[in-house]
Amino acid sequence: MFNNMKMETRLLAGFGGVVSLAIVLAAVAVVNLAGMNSHWREFESETLARKNAVLAGDSALSDAIHHFKNYILRGGDYDKKFAADTSALDKVVSDYRAAGTPTPEEEGLLNAILAGSKSYREGMAQLVILRGKDTSVTDMDKAIAGADKPIAAAFQKLLELNARDTKAKSAQIAAVLESARLWVLSIGVLTVLLGALLAFWIARSLTHIMRDVRSVADTLSSASEQVSATAQSLSQASSEQAAGVEETSASIEQMTASISQNTENAKVTDGMAAKAAKEATEGGEAVKSTVAAMKQIAKKIGIIDD
């Protein structure tokens, strides 16, 4: 089937195949990049956002512990800074939930953080009362101890869950990248093979065409030689015919001269015949006259004899 195709059709079909594979390659790359982008957006909007929220909460908890102890030791406005820190803890829970629907386990940890933050604020309220009563630092520290530990434990567990989720999302992105790599590699190899096949096909077709052209050229050359030989033969025959015509023309001229001569001879002969006839006629008349004269003489002799 392909051998019966025109060269133009072959080229269009070959290049069309290569272009089609290139389009498929681009489409596969775009689809895989879109999938990878989707996974990355999900990872960025959920996993990273939650991780950032947990890290911000852990930092707020550290500040709250620091301000709580400073208030025990020094008083001042550290209670207000502590209040801001616990408000930050509540905001962390809101941000974590806003990043996506938490799992039941995560929801339990978030509730533990809120409960711990509430307990911590209640402890600060008691601390303000104790400080107003001039309670010693040791007694204040004993009265409110360990309120931060449930919050710290909840943040630690959330970080572990986030690390596990990060690992899973990273594996998904890696799988998408590997799939894209394999697709691009496969289609790239197929494109190269098709290009090589197209090049071989075109070269083979051109070789056949050149071979046919050479065969036609050889045939034309042979035919030209035959035509040249025939032309030479015709030229030689024409020369021979021309010589024959010249000889014939000379013979005709000779015949014409002979005919003219014969005509002249005939005219002379005719004249001589006419003259001979005239002389014969005159001779006959003379004979007749002689016979008549002899008859008269005979008569006269007869008369005399009588």
PDB file of C-alpha atoms in Angstrom:
ATOM      1  CA  MET A   1       0.000   0.000   0.000  1.00  0.00           C
ATOM      2  CA  PHE A   2       2.759   2.440   0.984  1.00  0.00           C
ATOM      3  CA  ASN A   3       4.737   1.642  -2.168  1.00  0.00           C
ATOM      4  CA  ASN A   4       1.775   2.820  -4.269  1.00  0.00           C
ATOM      5  CA  MET A   5       1.581   6.160  -2.464  1.00  0.00           C
ATOM      6  CA  LYS A   6       2.895   9.292  -4.111  1.00  0.00           C
ATOM      7  CA  MET A   7       6.050  10.838  -2.722  1.00  0.00           C
ATOM      8  CA  GLU A   8       4.133  13.919  -1.580  1.00  0.00           C
ATOM      9  CA  THR A   9       1.591  11.727   0.221  1.00  0.00           C
ATOM     10  CA  ARG A  10       4.387   9.759   1.874  1.00  0.00           C
ATOM     11  CA  LEU A  11       6.064  12.906   3.132  1.00  0.00           C
ATOM     12  CA  LEU A  12       2.786  14.342   4.416  1.00  0.00           C
ATOM     13  CA  ALA A  13       1.900  11.056   6.117  1.00  0.00           C
ATOM     14  CA  GLY A  14       5.336  10.734   7.717  1.00  0.00           C
ATOM     15  CA  PHE A  15       5.566  14.294   8.952  1.00  0.00           C
ATOM     16  CA  GLY A  16       1.931  14.109  10.037  1.00  0.00           C
ATOM     17  CA  GLY A  17       2.780  11.094  12.176  1.00  0.00           C
ATOM     18  CA  VAL A  18       5.750  12.852  13.751  1.00  0.00           C
ATOM     19  CA  VAL A  19       3.695  15.988  14.410  1.00  0.00           C
ATOM     20  CA  SER A  20       0.883  13.859  15.883  1.00  0.00           C
ATOM     21  CA  LEU A  21       3.309  12.172  18.257  1.00  0.00           C
ATOM     22  CA  ALA A  22       4.732  15.551  19.205  1.00  0.00           C
ATOM     23  CA  ILE A  23       1.202  16.778  19.940  1.00  0.00           C
ATOM     24  CA  VAL A  24       0.501  13.658  22.006  1.00  0.00           C
ATOM     25  CA  LEU A  25       3.785  14.194  23.833  1.00  0.00           C
ATOM     26  CA  ALA A  26       2.852  17.793  24.575  1.00  0.00           C
ATOM     27  CA  ALA A  27      -0.656  16.751  25.676  1.00  0.00           C
ATOM     28  CA  VAL A  28       0.727  14.059  27.992  1.00  0.00           C
ATOM     29  CA  ALA A  29       3.217  16.521  29.419  1.00  0.00           C
ATOM     30  CA  VAL A  30       0.483  19.116  29.979  1.00  0.00           C
ATOM     31  CA  VAL A  31      -1.848  16.564  31.615  1.00  0.00           C
ATOM     32  CA  ASN A  32       0.885  15.262  33.896  1.00  0.00           C
ATOM     33  CA  LEU A  33       2.024  18.763  34.756  1.00  0.00           C
ATOM     34  CA  ALA A  34      -1.583  19.669  35.524  1.00  0.00           C
ATOM     35  CA  GLY A  35      -1.846  16.620  37.777  1.00  0.00           C
ATOM     36  CA  MET A  36       1.412  17.461  39.476  1.00  0.00           C
ATOM     37  CA  ASN A  37       0.286  21.066  39.893  1.00  0.00           C
ATOM     38  CA  SER A  38      -2.990  19.851  41.410  1.00  0.00           C
ATOM     39  CA  HIS A  39      -1.140  17.658  43.907  1.00  0.00           C
ATOM     40  CA  TRP A  40       1.238  20.501  44.699  1.00  0.00           C
ATOM     41  CA  ARG A  41      -1.637  22.960  45.214  1.00  0.00           C
ATOM     42  CA  GLU A  42      -3.318  20.470  47.513  1.00  0.00           C
ATOM     43  CA  PHE A  43      -0.046  19.905  49.328  1.00  0.00           C
ATOM     44  CA  GLU A  44       0.569  23.643  49.584  1.00  0.00           C
ATOM     45  CA  SER A  45      -2.972  24.630  50.598  1.00  0.00           C
ATOM     46  CA  GLU A  46      -3.533  21.803  53.075  1.00  0.00           C
ATOM     47  CA  THR A  47      -0.409  20.013  54.253  1.00  0.00           C
ATOM     48  CA  LEU A  48       1.959  22.995  54.274  1.00  0.00           C
ATOM     49  CA  ALA A  49      -0.722  25.340  55.621  1.00  0.00           C
ATOM     50  CA  ARG A  50      -1.449  22.958  58.490  1.00  0.00           C
ATOM     51  CA  LYS A  51       2.236  22.489  59.167  1.00  0.00           C
ATOM     52  CA  ASN A  52       2.740  26.259  59.264  1.00  0.00           C
ATOM     53  CA  ALA A  53      -0.243  26.566  61.601  1.00  0.00           C
ATOM     54  CA  VAL A  54       1.182  23.915  63.941  1.00  0.00           C
ATOM     55  CA  LEU A  55       4.612  25.571  63.910  1.00  0.00           C
ATOM     56  CA  ALA A  56       2.995  28.947  64.631  1.00  0.00           C
ATOM     57  CA  GLY A  57       1.032  27.342  67.489  1.00  0.00           C
ATOM     58  CA  ASP A  58       4.159  25.734  68.896  1.00  0.00           C
ATOM     59  CA  SER A  59       5.900  29.118  68.790  1.00  0.00           C
ATOM     60  CA  ALA A  60       2.894  30.789  70.453  1.00  0.00           C
ATOM     61  CA  LEU A  61       2.941  28.111  73.161  1.00  0.00           C
ATOM     62  CA  SER A  62       6.639  28.743  73.819  1.00  0.00           C
ATOM     63  CA  ASP A  63       5.949  32.468  74.140  1.00  0.00           C
ATOM     64  CA  ALA A  64       2.998  31.774  76.441  1.00  0.00           C
ATOM     65  CA  ILE A  65       5.178  29.615  78.734  1.00  0.00           C
ATOM     66  CA  HIS A  66       7.873  32.300  78.734  1.00  0.00           C
ATOM     67  CA  HIS A  67       5.419  35.113  79.525  1.00  0.00           C
ATOM     68  CA  PHE A  68       3.653  33.023  82.173  1.00  0.00           C
ATOM     69  CA  LYS A  69       6.909  32.397  84.047  1.00  0.00           C
ATOM     70  CA  ASN A  70       7.999  36.024  83.646  1.00  0.00           C
ATOM     71  CA  TYR A  71       4.709  37.121  85.164  1.00  0.00           C
ATOM     72  CA  ILE A  72       5.311  34.822  88.137  1.00  0.00           C
ATOM     73  CA  LEU A  73       8.809  36.220  88.580  1.00  0.00           C
ATOM     74  CA  ARG A  74       8.363  39.862  87.621  1.00  0.00           C
ATOM     75  CA  GLY A  75       4.697  40.683  87.231  1.00  0.00           C
ATOM     76  CA  GLY A  76       4.235  43.690  84.978  1.00  0.00           C
ATOM     77  CA  ASP A  77       2.284  43.358  81.710  1.00  0.00           C
ATOM     78  CA  TYR A  78       3.378  39.813  80.945  1.00  0.00           C
ATOM     79  CA  ASP A  79      -0.171  38.675  81.668  1.00  0.00           C
ATOM     80  CA  LYS A  80      -1.363  40.739  78.678  1.00  0.00           C
ATOM     81  CA  LYS A  81       1.332  39.219  76.449  1.00  0.00           C
ATOM     82  CA  PHE A  82       0.275  35.806  77.720  1.00  0.00           C
ATOM     83  CA  ALA A  83      -3.328  36.577  76.755  1.00  0.00           C
ATOM     84  CA  ALA A  84      -2.167  37.449  73.226  1.00  0.00           C
ATOM     85  CA  ASP A  85      -0.264  34.149  73.051  1.00  0.00           C
ATOM     86  CA  THR A  86      -3.294  32.086  74.071  1.00  0.00           C
ATOM     87  CA  SER A  87      -5.417  33.970  71.529  1.00  0.00           C
ATOM     88  CA  ALA A  88      -2.798  32.971  68.932  1.00  0.00           C
ATOM     89  CA  LEU A  89      -3.291  29.347  70.004  1.00  0.00           C
ATOM     90  CA  ASP A  90      -7.028  29.634  69.333  1.00  0.00           C
ATOM     91  CA  LYS A  91      -6.294  31.187  65.927  1.00  0.00           C
ATOM     92  CA  VAL A  92      -3.972  28.288  65.091  1.00  0.00           C
ATOM     93  CA  VAL A  93      -6.874  25.889  65.584  1.00  0.00           C
ATOM     94  CA  SER A  94      -9.069  28.020  63.265  1.00  0.00           C
ATOM     95  CA  ASP A  95      -6.327  28.180  60.597  1.00  0.00           C
ATOM     96  CA  TYR A  96      -5.793  24.424  60.793  1.00  0.00           C
ATOM     97  CA  ARG A  97      -9.472  23.755  60.237  1.00  0.00           C
ATOM     98  CA  ALA A  98      -9.635  26.324  57.412  1.00  0.00           C
ATOM     99  CA  ALA A  99      -6.912  24.423  55.517  1.00  0.00           C
ATOM    100  CA  GLY A 100      -9.230  21.436  55.077  1.00  0.00           C
ATOM    101  CA  THR A 101     -11.585  19.150  56.901  1.00  0.00           C
ATOM    102  CA  PRO A 102      -9.608  17.583  59.761  1.00  0.00           C
ATOM    103  CA  THR A 103      -9.674  13.850  60.374  1.00  0.00           C
ATOM    104  CA  PRO A 104     -11.358  12.651  63.583  1.00  0.00           C
ATOM    105  CA  GLU A 105      -7.931  12.187  65.139  1.00  0.00           C
ATOM    106  CA  GLU A 106      -6.884  15.698  64.182  1.00  0.00           C
ATOM    107  CA  GLU A 107     -10.177  17.111  65.426  1.00  0.00           C
ATOM    108  CA  GLY A 108      -9.590  15.490  68.819  1.00  0.00           C
ATOM    109  CA  LEU A 109      -6.122  17.044  69.030  1.00  0.00           C
ATOM    110  CA  LEU A 110      -7.468  20.474  68.055  1.00  0.00           C
ATOM    111  CA  ASN A 111     -10.114  20.245  70.772  1.00  0.00           C
ATOM    112  CA  ALA A 112      -7.359  19.284  73.218  1.00  0.00           C
ATOM    113  CA  ILE A 113      -5.455  22.459  72.244  1.00  0.00           C
ATOM    114  CA  LEU A 114      -8.546  24.616  72.773  1.00  0.00           C
ATOM    115  CA  ALA A 115      -9.213  22.968  76.127  1.00  0.00           C
ATOM    116  CA  GLY A 116      -5.573  23.399  77.152  1.00  0.00           C
ATOM    117  CA  SER A 117      -5.595  27.056  76.080  1.00  0.00           C
ATOM    118  CA  LYS A 118      -8.743  27.646  78.148  1.00  0.00           C
ATOM    119  CA  SER A 119      -7.205  25.890  81.138  1.00  0.00           C
ATOM    120  CA  TYR A 120      -4.020  27.905  80.691  1.00  0.00           C
ATOM    121  CA  ARG A 121      -5.978  31.197  80.712  1.00  0.00           C
ATOM    122  CA  GLU A 122      -7.830  30.118  83.822  1.00  0.00           C
ATOM    123  CA  GLY A 123      -4.470  29.394  85.422  1.00  0.00           C
ATOM    124  CA  MET A 124      -3.249  32.894  84.517  1.00  0.00           C
ATOM    125  CA  ALA A 125      -6.424  34.365  86.089  1.00  0.00           C
ATOM    126  CA  GLN A 126      -5.676  32.472  89.302  1.00  0.00           C
ATOM    127  CA  LEU A 127      -2.065  33.619  89.114  1.00  0.00           C
ATOM    128  CA  VAL A 128      -3.181  37.268  88.930  1.00  0.00           C
ATOM    129  CA  ILE A 129      -5.296  36.724  92.056  1.00  0.00           C
ATOM    130  CA  LEU A 130      -2.440  35.003  93.905  1.00  0.00           C
ATOM    131  CA  ARG A 131      -0.002  37.742  92.958  1.00  0.00           C
ATOM    132  CA  GLY A 132      -2.411  40.314  94.306  1.00  0.00           C
ATOM    133  CA  LYS A 133      -2.297  38.482  97.637  1.00  0.00           C
ATOM    134  CA  ASP A 134       1.511  38.661  97.688  1.00  0.00           C
ATOM    135  CA  THR A 135       1.816  34.906  97.308  1.00  0.00           C
ATOM    136  CA  SER A 136       5.386  33.660  97.021  1.00  0.00           C
ATOM    137  CA  VAL A 137       6.811  32.645  93.651  1.00  0.00           C
ATOM    138  CA  THR A 138       7.172  29.036  94.796  1.00  0.00           C
ATOM    139  CA  ASP A 139       3.561  28.817  95.927  1.00  0.00           C
ATOM    140  CA  MET A 140       2.313  30.424  92.703  1.00  0.00           C
ATOM    141  CA  ASP A 141       4.352  28.012  90.590  1.00  0.00           C
ATOM    142  CA  LYS A 142       3.029  25.041  92.568  1.00  0.00           C
ATOM    143  CA  ALA A 143      -0.558  26.269  92.338  1.00  0.00           C
ATOM    144  CA  ILE A 144      -0.486  26.418  88.547  1.00  0.00           C
ATOM    145  CA  ALA A 145       1.840  23.766  87.135  1.00  0.00           C
ATOM    146  CA  GLY A 146       1.670  21.639  83.975  1.00  0.00           C
ATOM    147  CA  ALA A 147      -1.166  23.474  82.134  1.00  0.00           C
ATOM    148  CA  ASP A 148       0.975  23.770  79.005  1.00  0.00           C
ATOM    149  CA  LYS A 149       1.807  20.059  78.739  1.00  0.00           C
ATOM    150  CA  PRO A 150      -1.469  18.852  77.070  1.00  0.00           C
ATOM    151  CA  ILE A 151      -1.127  21.625  74.468  1.00  0.00           C
ATOM    152  CA  ALA A 152       2.498  20.712  73.735  1.00  0.00           C
ATOM    153  CA  ALA A 153       1.563  17.019  73.423  1.00  0.00           C
ATOM    154  CA  ALA A 154      -1.263  17.864  70.987  1.00  0.00           C
ATOM    155  CA  PHE A 155       1.038  20.006  68.820  1.00  0.00           C
ATOM    156  CA  GLN A 156       3.656  17.247  68.803  1.00  0.00           C
ATOM    157  CA  LYS A 157       1.078  14.720  67.621  1.00  0.00           C
ATOM    158  CA  LEU A 158      -0.181  17.103  64.931  1.00  0.00           C
ATOM    159  CA  LEU A 159       3.392  17.540  63.693  1.00  0.00           C
ATOM    160  CA  GLU A 160       3.731  13.762  63.453  1.00  0.00           C
ATOM    161  CA  LEU A 161       0.478  13.497  61.499  1.00  0.00           C
ATOM    162  CA  ASN A 162       1.594  16.343  59.258  1.00  0.00           C
ATOM    163  CA  ALA A 163       4.932  14.642  58.625  1.00  0.00           C
ATOM    164  CA  ARG A 164       3.096  11.462  57.654  1.00  0.00           C
ATOM    165  CA  ASP A 165       0.783  13.422  55.346  1.00  0.00           C
ATOM    166  CA  THR A 166       3.746  15.275  53.872  1.00  0.00           C
ATOM    167  CA  LYS A 167       5.440  11.977  53.099  1.00  0.00           C
ATOM    168  CA  ALA A 168       2.274  10.626  51.434  1.00  0.00           C
ATOM    169  CA  LYS A 169       1.776  13.784  49.352  1.00  0.00           C
ATOM    170  CA  SER A 170       5.447  13.776  48.368  1.00  0.00           C
ATOM    171  CA  ALA A 171       5.068  10.163  47.241  1.00  0.00           C
ATOM    172  CA  GLN A 172       2.039  11.157  45.130  1.00  0.00           C
ATOM    173  CA  ILE A 173       3.931  14.021  43.500  1.00  0.00           C
ATOM    174  CA  ALA A 174       6.920  11.733  42.911  1.00  0.00           C
ATOM    175  CA  ALA A 175       4.604   9.152  41.313  1.00  0.00           C
ATOM    176  CA  VAL A 176       3.126  11.802  39.011  1.00  0.00           C
ATOM    177  CA  LEU A 177       6.612  12.977  38.069  1.00  0.00           C
ATOM    178  CA  GLU A 178       7.739   9.408  37.406  1.00  0.00           C
ATOM    179  CA  SER A 179       4.643   8.750  35.302  1.00  0.00           C
ATOM    180  CA  ALA A 180       5.259  11.948  33.332  1.00  0.00           C
ATOM    181  CA  ARG A 181       8.916  10.998  32.887  1.00  0.00           C
ATOM    182  CA  LEU A 182       8.009   7.532  31.604  1.00  0.00           C
ATOM    183  CA  TRP A 183       5.357   8.916  29.257  1.00  0.00           C
ATOM    184  CA  VAL A 184       7.662  11.592  27.872  1.00  0.00           C
ATOM    185  CA  LEU A 185      10.498   9.085  27.528  1.00  0.00           C
ATOM    186  CA  SER A 186       8.278   6.512  25.806  1.00  0.00           C
ATOM    187  CA  ILE A 187       6.718   8.971  23.387  1.00  0.00           C
ATOM    188  CA  GLY A 188      10.121  10.592  22.810  1.00  0.00           C
ATOM    189  CA  VAL A 189      11.649   7.226  21.909  1.00  0.00           C
ATOM    190  CA  LEU A 190       8.645   6.441  19.710  1.00  0.00           C
ATOM    191  CA  THR A 191       9.014   9.823  17.998  1.00  0.00           C
ATOM    192  CA  VAL A 192      12.717   9.199  17.370  1.00  0.00           C
ATOM    193  CA  LEU A 193      11.966   5.730  15.992  1.00  0.00           C
ATOM    194  CA  LEU A 194       9.213   7.098  13.774  1.00  0.00           C
ATOM    195  CA  GLY A 195      11.534   9.874  12.599  1.00  0.00           C
ATOM    196  CA  ALA A 196      14.250   7.325  11.792  1.00  0.00           C
ATOM    197  CA  LEU A 197      11.696   5.146   9.997  1.00  0.00           C
ATOM    198  CA  LEU A 198      10.454   8.185   8.087  1.00  0.00           C
ATOM    199  CA  ALA A 199      14.015   9.119   7.109  1.00  0.00           C
ATOM    200  CA  PHE A 200      14.684   5.545   5.961  1.00  0.00           C
ATOM    201  CA  TRP A 201      11.389   5.486   4.097  1.00  0.00           C
ATOM    202  CA  ILE A 202      12.108   8.777   2.331  1.00  0.00           C
ATOM    203  CA  ALA A 203      15.694   7.741   1.524  1.00  0.00           C
ATOM    204  CA  ARG A 204      14.456   4.418   0.174  1.00  0.00           C
ATOM    205  CA  SER A 205      11.794   6.134  -1.916  1.00  0.00           C
ATOM    206  CA  LEU A 206      14.304   8.654  -3.254  1.00  0.00           C
ATOM    207  CA  THR A 207      16.714   5.815  -4.048  1.00  0.00           C
ATOM    208  CA  HIS A 208      14.007   4.020  -6.007  1.00  0.00           C
ATOM    209  CA  ILE A 209      13.086   7.237  -7.786  1.00  0.00           C
ATOM    210  CA  MET A 210      16.726   7.943  -8.680  1.00  0.00           C
ATOM    211  CA  ARG A 211      17.094   4.350  -9.844  1.00  0.00           C
ATOM    212  CA  ASP A 212      14.013   4.725 -12.047  1.00  0.00           C
ATOM    213  CA  VAL A 213      15.276   8.064 -13.339  1.00  0.00           C
ATOM    214  CA  ARG A 214      18.638   6.495 -14.141  1.00  0.00           C
ATOM    215  CA  SER A 215      16.915   3.579 -15.881  1.00  0.00           C
ATOM    216  CA  VAL A 216      14.802   5.997 -17.906  1.00  0.00           C
ATOM    217  CA  ALA A 217      17.905   8.046 -18.707  1.00  0.00           C
ATOM    218  CA  ASP A 218      19.740   4.908 -19.832  1.00  0.00           C
ATOM    219  CA  THR A 219      16.738   3.914 -21.934  1.00  0.00           C
ATOM    220  CA  LEU A 220      16.573   7.394 -23.450  1.00  0.00           C
ATOM    221  CA  SER A 221      20.314   7.281 -24.115  1.00  0.00           C
ATOM    222  CA  SER A 222      19.982   3.900 -25.826  1.00  0.00           C
ATOM    223  CA  ALA A 223      16.982   5.129 -27.787  1.00  0.00           C
ATOM    224  CA  SER A 224      18.920   8.256 -28.712  1.00  0.00           C
ATOM    225  CA  GLU A 225      21.780   6.129 -29.990  1.00  0.00           C
ATOM    226  CA  GLN A 226      19.320   4.020 -31.986  1.00  0.00           C
ATOM    227  CA  VAL A 227      17.682   7.151 -33.366  1.00  0.00           C
ATOM    228  CA  SER A 228      21.114   8.524 -34.242  1.00  0.00           C
ATOM    229  CA  ALA A 229      22.040   5.274 -36.005  1.00  0.00           C
ATOM    230  CA  THR A 230      18.696   5.271 -37.800  1.00  0.00           C
ATOM    231  CA  ALA A 231      19.204   8.904 -38.759  1.00  0.00           C
ATOM    232  CA  GLN A 232      22.635   8.065 -40.113  1.00  0.00           C
ATOM    233  CA  SER A 233      21.154   5.147 -42.059  1.00  0.00           C
ATOM    234  CA  LEU A 234      18.398   7.396 -43.367  1.00  0.00           C
ATOM    235  CA  SER A 235      20.962  10.040 -44.258  1.00  0.00           C
ATOM    236  CA  GLN A 236      23.075   7.471 -46.077  1.00  0.00           C
ATOM    237  CA  ALA A 237      19.985   6.093 -47.828  1.00  0.00           C
ATOM    238  CA  SER A 238      18.962   9.654 -48.702  1.00  0.00           C
ATOM    239  CA  SER A 239      22.431  10.264 -50.126  1.00  0.00           C
ATOM    240  CA  GLU A 240      22.202   7.048 -52.120  1.00  0.00           C
ATOM    241  CA  GLN A 241      18.708   7.974 -53.281  1.00  0.00           C
ATOM    242  CA  ALA A 242      19.959  11.430 -54.237  1.00  0.00           C
ATOM    243  CA  ALA A 243      22.770   9.832 -56.239  1.00  0.00           C
ATOM    244  CA  GLY A 244      20.218   7.481 -57.840  1.00  0.00           C
ATOM    245  CA  VAL A 245      17.994  10.448 -58.607  1.00  0.00           C
ATOM    246  CA  GLU A 246      20.947  12.244 -60.169  1.00  0.00           C
ATOM    247  CA  GLU A 247      21.747   9.140 -62.234  1.00  0.00           C
ATOM    248  CA  THR A 248      18.092   8.793 -63.177  1.00  0.00           C
ATOM    249  CA  SER A 249      18.003  12.486 -64.060  1.00  0.00           C
ATOM    250  CA  ALA A 250      21.100  12.011 -66.237  1.00  0.00           C
ATOM    251  CA  SER A 251      19.519   8.953 -67.865  1.00  0.00           C
ATOM    252  CA  ILE A 252      16.322  10.902 -68.431  1.00  0.00           C
ATOM    253  CA  GLU A 253      18.354  13.716 -69.972  1.00  0.00           C
ATOM    254  CA  GLN A 254      20.091  11.168 -72.193  1.00  0.00           C
ATOM    255  CA  MET A 255      16.752   9.599 -73.087  1.00  0.00           C
ATOM    256  CA  THR A 256      15.371  13.070 -73.771  1.00  0.00           C
ATOM    257  CA  ALA A 257      18.349  13.780 -76.022  1.00  0.00           C
ATOM    258  CA  SER A 258      17.907  10.389 -77.743  1.00  0.00           C
ATOM    259  CA  ILE A 259      14.202  11.020 -78.160  1.00  0.00           C
ATOM    260  CA  SER A 260      14.959  14.464 -79.589  1.00  0.00           C
ATOM    261  CA  GLN A 261      17.514  12.903 -81.910  1.00  0.00           C
ATOM    262  CA  ASN A 262      15.086  10.165 -82.899  1.00  0.00           C
ATOM    263  CA  THR A 263      12.479  12.837 -83.494  1.00  0.00           C
ATOM    264  CA  GLU A 264      14.881  14.656 -85.810  1.00  0.00           C
ATOM    265  CA  ASN A 265      15.792  11.383 -87.472  1.00  0.00           C
ATOM    266  CA  ALA A 266      12.107  10.593 -87.859  1.00  0.00           C
ATOM    267  CA  LYS A 267      11.562  13.973 -89.394  1.00  0.00           C
ATOM    268  CA  VAL A 268      14.440  13.381 -91.842  1.00  0.00           C
ATOM    269  CA  THR A 269      13.194   9.867 -92.586  1.00  0.00           C
ATOM    270  CA  ASP A 270       9.696  11.195 -93.125  1.00  0.00           C
ATOM    271  CA  GLY A 271      11.060  13.770 -95.531  1.00  0.00           C
ATOM    272  CA  MET A 272      13.047  11.133 -97.338  1.00  0.00           C
ATOM    273  CA  ALA A 273      10.008   8.845 -97.458  1.00  0.00           C
ATOM    274  CA  ALA A 274       7.887  11.649 -98.836  1.00  0.00           C
ATOM    275  CA  LYS A 275      10.519  12.380-101.416  1.00  0.00           C
ATOM    276  CA  ALA A 276      10.819   8.706-102.285  1.00  0.00           C
ATOM    277  CA  ALA A 277       7.050   8.452-102.567  1.00  0.00           C
ATOM    278  CA  LYS A 278       7.012  11.469-104.810  1.00  0.00           C
ATOM    279  CA  GLU A 279       9.772  10.068-106.919  1.00  0.00           C
ATOM    280  CA  ALA A 280       7.996   6.701-106.975  1.00  0.00           C
ATOM    281  CA  THR A 281       4.848   8.436-108.133  1.00  0.00           C
ATOM    282  CA  GLU A 282       6.756  10.284-110.771  1.00  0.00           C
ATOM    283  CA  GLY A 283       8.473   7.022-111.760  1.00  0.00           C
ATOM    284  CA  GLY A 284       5.075   5.322-111.999  1.00  0.00           C
ATOM    285  CA  GLU A 285       3.792   8.075-114.225  1.00  0.00           C
ATOM    286  CA  ALA A 286       6.866   7.736-116.346  1.00  0.00           C
ATOM    287  CA  VAL A 287       6.341   3.964-116.548  1.00  0.00           C
ATOM    288  CA  LYS A 288       2.744   4.505-117.424  1.00  0.00           C
ATOM    289  CA  SER A 289       3.806   6.926-120.180  1.00  0.00           C
ATOM    290  CA  THR A 290       6.381   4.449-121.369  1.00  0.00           C
ATOM    291  CA  VAL A 291       3.853   1.604-121.402  1.00  0.00           C
ATOM    292  CA  ALA A 292       1.417   3.768-123.311  1.00  0.00           C
ATOM    293  CA  ALA A 293       4.098   4.730-125.774  1.00  0.00           C
ATOM    294  CA  MET A 294       5.095   1.092-126.189  1.00  0.00           C
ATOM    295  CA  LYS A 295       1.492   0.145-126.748  1.00  0.00           C
ATOM    296  CA  GLN A 296       1.234   2.785-129.485  1.00  0.00           C
ATOM    297  CA  ILE A 297       4.409   1.578-131.033  1.00  0.00           C
ATOM    298  CA  ALA A 298       3.107  -1.967-130.928  1.00  0.00           C
ATOM    299  CA  LYS A 299      -0.038  -0.914-132.601  1.00  0.00           C
ATOM    300  CA  LYS A 300       1.877   0.873-135.225  1.00  0.00           C
ATOM    301  CA  ILE A 301       4.046  -2.157-135.766  1.00  0.00           C
ATOM    302  CA  GLY A 302       0.966  -4.296-136.073  1.00  0.00           C
ATOM    303  CA  ILE A 303      -0.459  -2.054-138.680  1.00  0.00           C
ATOM    304  CA  ILE A 304       2.683  -2.193-140.617  1.00  0.00           C
ATOM    305  CA  ASP A 305       2.717  -5.974-140.506  1.00  0.00           C
ATOM    306  CA  ASP A 306      -0.724  -6.062-141.848  1.00  0.00           C
TER     307      ASP A 306
END
